[in-house]
PDB file of C-alpha atoms in Angstrom:
ATOM      1  CA  MET A   1      75.942   0.412-101.474  1.00  0.00           C
ATOM      2  CA  ARG A   2      72.316   1.513-101.492  1.00  0.00           C
ATOM      3  CA  PHE A   3      72.363   1.710 -97.687  1.00  0.00           C
ATOM      4  CA  CYS A   4      75.476   3.904 -97.788  1.00  0.00           C
ATOM      5  CA  LEU A   5      73.855   6.266-100.278  1.00  0.00           C
ATOM      6  CA  GLN A   6      70.754   6.521 -98.115  1.00  0.00           C
ATOM      7  CA  LEU A   7      72.884   7.205 -95.052  1.00  0.00           C
ATOM      8  CA  TYR A   8      74.839   9.871 -96.942  1.00  0.00           C
ATOM      9  CA  PHE A   9      71.606  11.521 -98.070  1.00  0.00           C
ATOM     10  CA  ILE A  10      70.236  11.591 -94.513  1.00  0.00           C
ATOM     11  CA  CYS A  11      73.484  13.130 -93.242  1.00  0.00           C
ATOM     12  CA  TRP A  12      73.421  15.716 -96.019  1.00  0.00           C
ATOM     13  CA  LEU A  13      69.868  16.690 -95.117  1.00  0.00           C
ATOM     14  CA  PHE A  14      70.865  17.042 -91.475  1.00  0.00           C
ATOM     15  CA  VAL A  15      73.870  19.244 -92.233  1.00  0.00           C
ATOM     16  CA  SER A  16      71.935  21.283 -94.774  1.00  0.00           C
ATOM     17  CA  GLY A  17      69.063  21.780 -92.352  1.00  0.00           C
ATOM     18  CA  THR A  18      71.461  22.852 -89.616  1.00  0.00           C
ATOM     19  CA  ALA A  19      73.051  25.428 -91.914  1.00  0.00           C
ATOM     20  CA  ASP A  20      69.642  26.790 -92.913  1.00  0.00           C
ATOM     21  CA  ALA A  21      68.667  27.044 -89.250  1.00  0.00           C
ATOM     22  CA  GLN A  22      71.730  29.141 -88.408  1.00  0.00           C
ATOM     23  CA  PRO A  23      70.528  32.674 -87.632  1.00  0.00           C
ATOM     24  CA  LEU A  24      72.036  35.749 -89.195  1.00  0.00           C
ATOM     25  CA  ARG A  25      74.337  37.012 -86.432  1.00  0.00           C
ATOM     26  CA  ILE A  26      74.524  40.791 -86.127  1.00  0.00           C
ATOM     27  CA  ALA A  27      76.867  42.687 -83.826  1.00  0.00           C
ATOM     28  CA  VAL A  28      75.277  46.065 -83.116  1.00  0.00           C
ATOM     29  CA  ALA A  29      76.487  49.172 -81.286  1.00  0.00           C
ATOM     30  CA  SER A  30      74.490  49.696 -78.091  1.00  0.00           C
ATOM     31  CA  ASN A  31      72.873  52.959 -79.220  1.00  0.00           C
ATOM     32  CA  PHE A  32      71.180  51.185 -82.116  1.00  0.00           C
ATOM     33  CA  LYS A  33      69.939  48.053 -80.355  1.00  0.00           C
ATOM     34  CA  ALA A  34      66.366  49.186 -79.644  1.00  0.00           C
ATOM     35  CA  PRO A  35      65.484  50.386 -83.155  1.00  0.00           C
ATOM     36  CA  LEU A  36      67.264  47.398 -84.670  1.00  0.00           C
ATOM     37  CA  GLN A  37      65.112  45.007 -82.667  1.00  0.00           C
ATOM     38  CA  GLN A  38      62.048  46.502 -84.330  1.00  0.00           C
ATOM     39  CA  VAL A  39      63.648  46.327 -87.770  1.00  0.00           C
ATOM     40  CA  VAL A  40      64.680  42.711 -87.182  1.00  0.00           C
ATOM     41  CA  SER A  41      61.183  41.718 -86.138  1.00  0.00           C
ATOM     42  CA  GLU A  42      59.765  43.004 -89.418  1.00  0.00           C
ATOM     43  CA  PHE A  43      62.624  41.558 -91.478  1.00  0.00           C
ATOM     44  CA  GLU A  44      62.118  38.074 -90.020  1.00  0.00           C
ATOM     45  CA  LYS A  45      58.416  38.145 -90.885  1.00  0.00           C
ATOM     46  CA  ILE A  46      59.003  39.284 -94.452  1.00  0.00           C
ATOM     47  CA  TYR A  47      62.003  37.123 -95.389  1.00  0.00           C
ATOM     48  CA  GLN A  48      61.665  34.184 -92.979  1.00  0.00           C
ATOM     49  CA  ILE A  49      65.285  34.616 -91.921  1.00  0.00           C
ATOM     50  CA  LYS A  50      66.137  34.301 -88.243  1.00  0.00           C
ATOM     51  CA  VAL A  51      68.378  36.992 -86.770  1.00  0.00           C
ATOM     52  CA  SER A  52      70.459  36.939 -83.587  1.00  0.00           C
ATOM     53  CA  LEU A  53      71.663  40.219 -82.038  1.00  0.00           C
ATOM     54  CA  SER A  54      74.670  40.904 -79.832  1.00  0.00           C
ATOM     55  CA  SER A  55      75.002  44.423 -78.449  1.00  0.00           C
ATOM     56  CA  ALA A  56      77.927  46.241 -76.810  1.00  0.00           C
ATOM     57  CA  SER A  57      80.130  49.240 -77.479  1.00  0.00           C
ATOM     58  CA  SER A  58      81.614  49.373 -80.971  1.00  0.00           C
ATOM     59  CA  GLY A  59      85.093  48.922 -79.516  1.00  0.00           C
ATOM     60  CA  VAL A  60      84.184  45.773 -77.625  1.00  0.00           C
ATOM     61  CA  LEU A  61      82.435  44.269 -80.654  1.00  0.00           C
ATOM     62  CA  TYR A  62      85.422  45.148 -82.823  1.00  0.00           C
ATOM     63  CA  GLN A  63      87.723  43.278 -80.450  1.00  0.00           C
ATOM     64  CA  GLN A  64      85.422  40.253 -80.482  1.00  0.00           C
ATOM     65  CA  ILE A  65      85.348  40.167 -84.276  1.00  0.00           C
ATOM     66  CA  SER A  66      89.123  40.620 -84.421  1.00  0.00           C
ATOM     67  CA  HIS A  67      89.476  37.528 -82.238  1.00  0.00           C
ATOM     68  CA  GLY A  68      87.211  35.406 -84.417  1.00  0.00           C
ATOM     69  CA  ALA A  69      83.722  35.908 -82.968  1.00  0.00           C
ATOM     70  CA  PRO A  70      81.308  34.326 -85.481  1.00  0.00           C
ATOM     71  CA  PHE A  71      79.328  37.375 -86.603  1.00  0.00           C
ATOM     72  CA  ASP A  72      77.951  37.910 -90.088  1.00  0.00           C
ATOM     73  CA  LEU A  73      77.354  41.653 -89.957  1.00  0.00           C
ATOM     74  CA  PHE A  74      78.775  44.493 -87.876  1.00  0.00           C
ATOM     75  CA  LEU A  75      76.727  47.659 -87.266  1.00  0.00           C
ATOM     76  CA  SER A  76      79.256  49.992 -85.718  1.00  0.00           C
ATOM     77  CA  ALA A  77      78.644  53.480 -84.336  1.00  0.00           C
ATOM     78  CA  ASP A  78      81.631  54.824 -86.255  1.00  0.00           C
ATOM     79  CA  GLU A  79      83.607  54.416 -89.471  1.00  0.00           C
ATOM     80  CA  TYR A  80      86.998  53.813 -87.880  1.00  0.00           C
ATOM     81  CA  ARG A  81      86.413  50.237 -86.741  1.00  0.00           C
ATOM     82  CA  PRO A  82      84.800  48.985 -89.969  1.00  0.00           C
ATOM     83  CA  ASN A  83      87.779  50.506 -91.792  1.00  0.00           C
ATOM     84  CA  LYS A  84      90.210  48.658 -89.530  1.00  0.00           C
ATOM     85  CA  LEU A  85      88.421  45.349 -90.140  1.00  0.00           C
ATOM     86  CA  ILE A  86      88.649  45.947 -93.881  1.00  0.00           C
ATOM     87  CA  GLU A  87      92.330  46.845 -93.551  1.00  0.00           C
ATOM     88  CA  TYR A  88      93.020  43.548 -91.778  1.00  0.00           C
ATOM     89  CA  GLY A  89      91.006  41.533 -94.288  1.00  0.00           C
ATOM     90  CA  LEU A  90      88.287  40.742 -91.750  1.00  0.00           C
ATOM     91  CA  ALA A  91      85.458  42.580 -93.503  1.00  0.00           C
ATOM     92  CA  VAL A  92      84.224  42.964 -97.078  1.00  0.00           C
ATOM     93  CA  ALA A  93      85.314  46.379 -98.356  1.00  0.00           C
ATOM     94  CA  ALA A  94      82.502  46.695-100.908  1.00  0.00           C
ATOM     95  CA  SER A  95      79.884  46.170 -98.201  1.00  0.00           C
ATOM     96  CA  LYS A  96      80.799  49.250 -96.112  1.00  0.00           C
ATOM     97  CA  GLN A  97      77.999  51.793 -95.950  1.00  0.00           C
ATOM     98  CA  VAL A  98      76.334  54.334 -93.683  1.00  0.00           C
ATOM     99  CA  TYR A  99      73.167  52.891 -92.185  1.00  0.00           C
ATOM    100  CA  ALA A 100      72.276  55.721 -89.784  1.00  0.00           C
ATOM    101  CA  ILE A 101      73.405  59.098 -88.493  1.00  0.00           C
ATOM    102  CA  GLY A 102      72.886  59.405 -84.762  1.00  0.00           C
ATOM    103  CA  GLU A 103      72.684  62.435 -82.494  1.00  0.00           C
ATOM    104  CA  LEU A 104      74.280  63.162 -79.135  1.00  0.00           C
ATOM    105  CA  ALA A 105      72.128  64.850 -76.502  1.00  0.00           C
ATOM    106  CA  PHE A 106      72.599  66.326 -73.036  1.00  0.00           C
ATOM    107  CA  TYR A 107      70.273  64.581 -70.589  1.00  0.00           C
ATOM    108  CA  SER A 108      69.485  65.945 -67.143  1.00  0.00           C
ATOM    109  CA  PRO A 109      66.088  64.892 -65.730  1.00  0.00           C
ATOM    110  CA  ASN A 110      64.608  67.702 -63.614  1.00  0.00           C
ATOM    111  CA  GLN A 111      68.056  69.181 -62.930  1.00  0.00           C
ATOM    112  CA  TYR A 112      69.598  71.528 -65.474  1.00  0.00           C
ATOM    113  CA  THR A 113      67.874  73.608 -68.093  1.00  0.00           C
ATOM    114  CA  SER A 114      71.080  74.459 -69.933  1.00  0.00           C
ATOM    115  CA  LEU A 115      74.671  73.316 -70.304  1.00  0.00           C
ATOM    116  CA  SER A 116      75.904  76.657 -68.958  1.00  0.00           C
ATOM    117  CA  GLN A 117      74.919  75.572 -65.446  1.00  0.00           C
ATOM    118  CA  LEU A 118      77.361  72.665 -65.307  1.00  0.00           C
ATOM    119  CA  ASN A 119      80.212  74.470 -63.579  1.00  0.00           C
ATOM    120  CA  ASN A 120      77.958  75.986 -60.914  1.00  0.00           C
ATOM    121  CA  ASP A 121      77.205  72.763 -59.027  1.00  0.00           C
ATOM    122  CA  GLU A 122      79.934  71.160 -56.924  1.00  0.00           C
ATOM    123  CA  THR A 123      77.729  68.102 -56.331  1.00  0.00           C
ATOM    124  CA  LEU A 124      77.312  67.398 -60.034  1.00  0.00           C
ATOM    125  CA  VAL A 125      78.273  63.953 -61.338  1.00  0.00           C
ATOM    126  CA  LEU A 126      78.379  63.903 -65.128  1.00  0.00           C
ATOM    127  CA  ALA A 127      78.047  60.573 -66.957  1.00  0.00           C
ATOM    128  CA  ILE A 128      80.139  60.077 -70.097  1.00  0.00           C
ATOM    129  CA  ALA A 129      80.712  57.020 -72.282  1.00  0.00           C
ATOM    130  CA  ASN A 130      84.259  55.713 -72.526  1.00  0.00           C
ATOM    131  CA  GLY A 131      85.882  57.163 -75.624  1.00  0.00           C
ATOM    132  CA  LYS A 132      88.211  54.166 -75.903  1.00  0.00           C
ATOM    133  CA  HIS A 133      85.303  51.885 -76.740  1.00  0.00           C
ATOM    134  CA  ALA A 134      82.282  54.051 -77.543  1.00  0.00           C
ATOM    135  CA  PRO A 135      82.105  56.436 -80.529  1.00  0.00           C
ATOM    136  CA  TYR A 136      79.486  58.466 -78.659  1.00  0.00           C
ATOM    137  CA  GLY A 137      82.101  58.906 -75.939  1.00  0.00           C
ATOM    138  CA  ILE A 138      84.546  60.252 -78.525  1.00  0.00           C
ATOM    139  CA  ALA A 139      81.863  62.662 -79.750  1.00  0.00           C
ATOM    140  CA  THR A 140      81.258  63.792 -76.178  1.00  0.00           C
ATOM    141  CA  GLN A 141      84.937  64.490 -75.644  1.00  0.00           C
ATOM    142  CA  ALA A 142      85.156  66.445 -78.899  1.00  0.00           C
ATOM    143  CA  TYR A 143      82.106  68.496 -77.951  1.00  0.00           C
ATOM    144  CA  LEU A 144      83.381  69.328 -74.476  1.00  0.00           C
ATOM    145  CA  GLU A 145      86.847  70.233 -75.746  1.00  0.00           C
ATOM    146  CA  LYS A 146      85.408  72.631 -78.306  1.00  0.00           C
ATOM    147  CA  TYR A 147      82.676  74.309 -76.262  1.00  0.00           C
ATOM    148  CA  PHE A 148      84.013  74.115 -72.693  1.00  0.00           C
ATOM    149  CA  GLU A 149      87.516  75.433 -72.063  1.00  0.00           C
ATOM    150  CA  ALA A 150      87.395  74.168 -68.500  1.00  0.00           C
ATOM    151  CA  LEU A 151      84.816  71.833 -67.045  1.00  0.00           C
ATOM    152  CA  SER A 152      85.545  71.241 -63.373  1.00  0.00           C
ATOM    153  CA  VAL A 153      83.010  68.586 -62.454  1.00  0.00           C
ATOM    154  CA  LYS A 154      83.138  64.989 -61.320  1.00  0.00           C
ATOM    155  CA  THR A 155      82.552  62.447 -64.059  1.00  0.00           C
ATOM    156  CA  VAL A 156      81.605  58.794 -64.172  1.00  0.00           C
ATOM    157  CA  THR A 157      82.701  56.824 -67.221  1.00  0.00           C
ATOM    158  CA  THR A 158      80.567  53.995 -68.582  1.00  0.00           C
ATOM    159  CA  ASN A 159      81.456  51.198 -70.990  1.00  0.00           C
ATOM    160  CA  ASN A 160      78.929  52.228 -73.639  1.00  0.00           C
ATOM    161  CA  ILE A 161      76.304  54.851 -74.387  1.00  0.00           C
ATOM    162  CA  ALA A 162      73.420  52.623 -73.247  1.00  0.00           C
ATOM    163  CA  GLN A 163      74.971  52.408 -69.786  1.00  0.00           C
ATOM    164  CA  THR A 164      75.435  56.193 -69.752  1.00  0.00           C
ATOM    165  CA  PHE A 165      71.701  56.622 -70.248  1.00  0.00           C
ATOM    166  CA  GLN A 166      70.928  54.120 -67.479  1.00  0.00           C
ATOM    167  CA  VAL A 167      73.246  55.868 -65.016  1.00  0.00           C
ATOM    168  CA  VAL A 168      71.513  59.211 -65.546  1.00  0.00           C
ATOM    169  CA  HIS A 169      68.021  57.760 -65.824  1.00  0.00           C
ATOM    170  CA  SER A 170      68.438  55.885 -62.527  1.00  0.00           C
ATOM    171  CA  GLY A 171      69.558  59.050 -60.746  1.00  0.00           C
ATOM    172  CA  ASN A 172      73.105  57.872 -60.084  1.00  0.00           C
ATOM    173  CA  ALA A 173      74.322  60.880 -62.062  1.00  0.00           C
ATOM    174  CA  LYS A 174      72.591  64.229 -62.340  1.00  0.00           C
ATOM    175  CA  ALA A 175      73.396  64.623 -66.015  1.00  0.00           C
ATOM    176  CA  GLY A 176      75.135  62.988 -68.940  1.00  0.00           C
ATOM    177  CA  PHE A 177      75.720  62.945 -72.661  1.00  0.00           C
ATOM    178  CA  VAL A 178      73.606  60.216 -74.236  1.00  0.00           C
ATOM    179  CA  ALA A 179      72.254  59.031 -77.572  1.00  0.00           C
ATOM    180  CA  LEU A 180      69.058  60.766 -78.649  1.00  0.00           C
ATOM    181  CA  SER A 181      67.702  57.346 -79.636  1.00  0.00           C
ATOM    182  CA  HIS A 182      67.640  56.203 -75.997  1.00  0.00           C
ATOM    183  CA  LEU A 183      65.705  59.286 -74.947  1.00  0.00           C
ATOM    184  CA  LEU A 184      63.086  58.769 -77.641  1.00  0.00           C
ATOM    185  CA  ALA A 185      62.877  55.042 -76.932  1.00  0.00           C
ATOM    186  CA  HIS A 186      62.004  55.793 -73.278  1.00  0.00           C
ATOM    187  CA  ASN A 187      59.653  58.691 -74.077  1.00  0.00           C
ATOM    188  CA  ILE A 188      61.753  61.142 -72.069  1.00  0.00           C
ATOM    189  CA  ALA A 189      60.171  64.593 -71.768  1.00  0.00           C
ATOM    190  CA  ILE A 190      61.817  67.073 -74.110  1.00  0.00           C
ATOM    191  CA  SER A 191      62.264  69.457 -71.169  1.00  0.00           C
ATOM    192  CA  ASP A 192      64.760  66.970 -69.681  1.00  0.00           C
ATOM    193  CA  TYR A 193      67.236  66.988 -72.547  1.00  0.00           C
ATOM    194  CA  GLN A 194      68.917  69.187 -75.095  1.00  0.00           C
ATOM    195  CA  ILE A 195      69.876  68.077 -78.613  1.00  0.00           C
ATOM    196  CA  LEU A 196      73.349  69.496 -79.184  1.00  0.00           C
ATOM    197  CA  ASP A 197      72.986  69.933 -82.957  1.00  0.00           C
ATOM    198  CA  THR A 198      76.657  70.494 -83.767  1.00  0.00           C
ATOM    199  CA  GLU A 199      79.108  68.923 -86.177  1.00  0.00           C
ATOM    200  CA  GLU A 200      80.731  67.063 -83.270  1.00  0.00           C
ATOM    201  CA  SER A 201      77.436  65.635 -82.021  1.00  0.00           C
ATOM    202  CA  SER A 202      76.268  64.212 -85.359  1.00  0.00           C
ATOM    203  CA  ILE A 203      77.615  60.674 -85.645  1.00  0.00           C
ATOM    204  CA  ALA A 204      77.745  58.694 -88.904  1.00  0.00           C
ATOM    205  CA  GLN A 205      77.361  54.969 -88.215  1.00  0.00           C
ATOM    206  CA  TYR A 206      78.756  52.386 -90.625  1.00  0.00           C
ATOM    207  CA  ALA A 207      77.931  48.766 -91.370  1.00  0.00           C
ATOM    208  CA  VAL A 208      80.210  46.101 -92.813  1.00  0.00           C
ATOM    209  CA  VAL A 209      79.812  42.422 -93.718  1.00  0.00           C
ATOM    210  CA  ILE A 210      82.280  40.093 -91.993  1.00  0.00           C
ATOM    211  CA  ALA A 211      84.628  38.354 -94.438  1.00  0.00           C
ATOM    212  CA  ALA A 212      84.518  34.983 -92.649  1.00  0.00           C
ATOM    213  CA  SER A 213      80.722  34.857 -92.740  1.00  0.00           C
ATOM    214  CA  ARG A 214      79.097  32.006 -94.622  1.00  0.00           C
ATOM    215  CA  GLN A 215      75.921  34.065 -94.864  1.00  0.00           C
ATOM    216  CA  GLN A 216      77.180  37.076 -96.764  1.00  0.00           C
ATOM    217  CA  ASP A 217      74.206  37.048 -99.133  1.00  0.00           C
ATOM    218  CA  LYS A 218      71.785  37.227 -96.208  1.00  0.00           C
ATOM    219  CA  ALA A 219      73.858  39.932 -94.560  1.00  0.00           C
ATOM    220  CA  GLN A 220      73.734  41.993 -97.747  1.00  0.00           C
ATOM    221  CA  GLN A 221      70.009  41.346 -97.977  1.00  0.00           C
ATOM    222  CA  PHE A 222      69.550  42.669 -94.455  1.00  0.00           C
ATOM    223  CA  LEU A 223      71.633  45.755 -95.226  1.00  0.00           C
ATOM    224  CA  SER A 224      69.499  46.470 -98.285  1.00  0.00           C
ATOM    225  CA  TYR A 225      66.384  46.194 -96.157  1.00  0.00           C
ATOM    226  CA  LEU A 226      67.891  48.402 -93.431  1.00  0.00           C
ATOM    227  CA  ASN A 227      68.669  51.105 -95.988  1.00  0.00           C
ATOM    228  CA  SER A 228      65.292  50.931 -97.710  1.00  0.00           C
ATOM    229  CA  ALA A 229      63.210  54.120 -97.725  1.00  0.00           C
ATOM    230  CA  SER A 230      60.510  52.664 -95.488  1.00  0.00           C
ATOM    231  CA  VAL A 231      62.942  51.512 -92.790  1.00  0.00           C
ATOM    232  CA  GLN A 232      64.944  54.746 -92.898  1.00  0.00           C
ATOM    233  CA  GLN A 233      61.705  56.648 -92.368  1.00  0.00           C
ATOM    234  CA  GLN A 234      61.044  54.527 -89.277  1.00  0.00           C
ATOM    235  CA  LEU A 235      64.544  55.240 -87.971  1.00  0.00           C
ATOM    236  CA  SER A 236      63.889  58.990 -88.110  1.00  0.00           C
ATOM    237  CA  ARG A 237      61.385  58.459 -85.290  1.00  0.00           C
ATOM    238  CA  TRP A 238      64.214  57.028 -83.222  1.00  0.00           C
ATOM    239  CA  GLY A 239      66.349  60.128 -83.706  1.00  0.00           C
ATOM    240  CA  TYR A 240      68.404  58.978 -86.706  1.00  0.00           C
ATOM    241  CA  HIS A 241      68.680  60.673 -90.080  1.00  0.00           C
TER     242      HIS A 241
END
């Protein structure tokens, strides 16, 4: 009997230790990955909680969560997908909150000084994120529809806004609509981009805790830290407000 109790205790310690070692799993929209990595580094030091990040477009992450991907927290680049997860009982309604407001920018390294030049170049390839998956792609479409009645240029569509930046930055496209955060993260010269500063280009990004998570307390703790005054001040340097 004593041996069985000892064996049970050892097994309990093993299971408990494994649970404690499980990192907080965060699914993050690609535009926010770089600043979040910095925030996570500081959070881990302060709270001694390990964090694991997975980054993709909000649409792709939403699909993964819908199919049971084991995330604890979802940092989307829109409100629509967190709302859908709540509607389907896959996210905690009370946890939904804005964690950042991003900005869309027009990026054209050493090419165009203004958006008005777009229709004057038949060789132009314009990079745009896919609106089916990327909220920044939806914002781009809304901006173009409102401010350009007809835009007759070739476009290349990327899976997410991070890829859009890479396509333009590598020279595979002369210009594109990207997240301001990527430009600031890579110290891009201000002469190479234009902040659009319109209602369409300002993007509210929402977070939500996943209902199936066994680490909801830690997820809420991270959200509180993310929305603290000191962290929000840091995010302003990445182009968020």
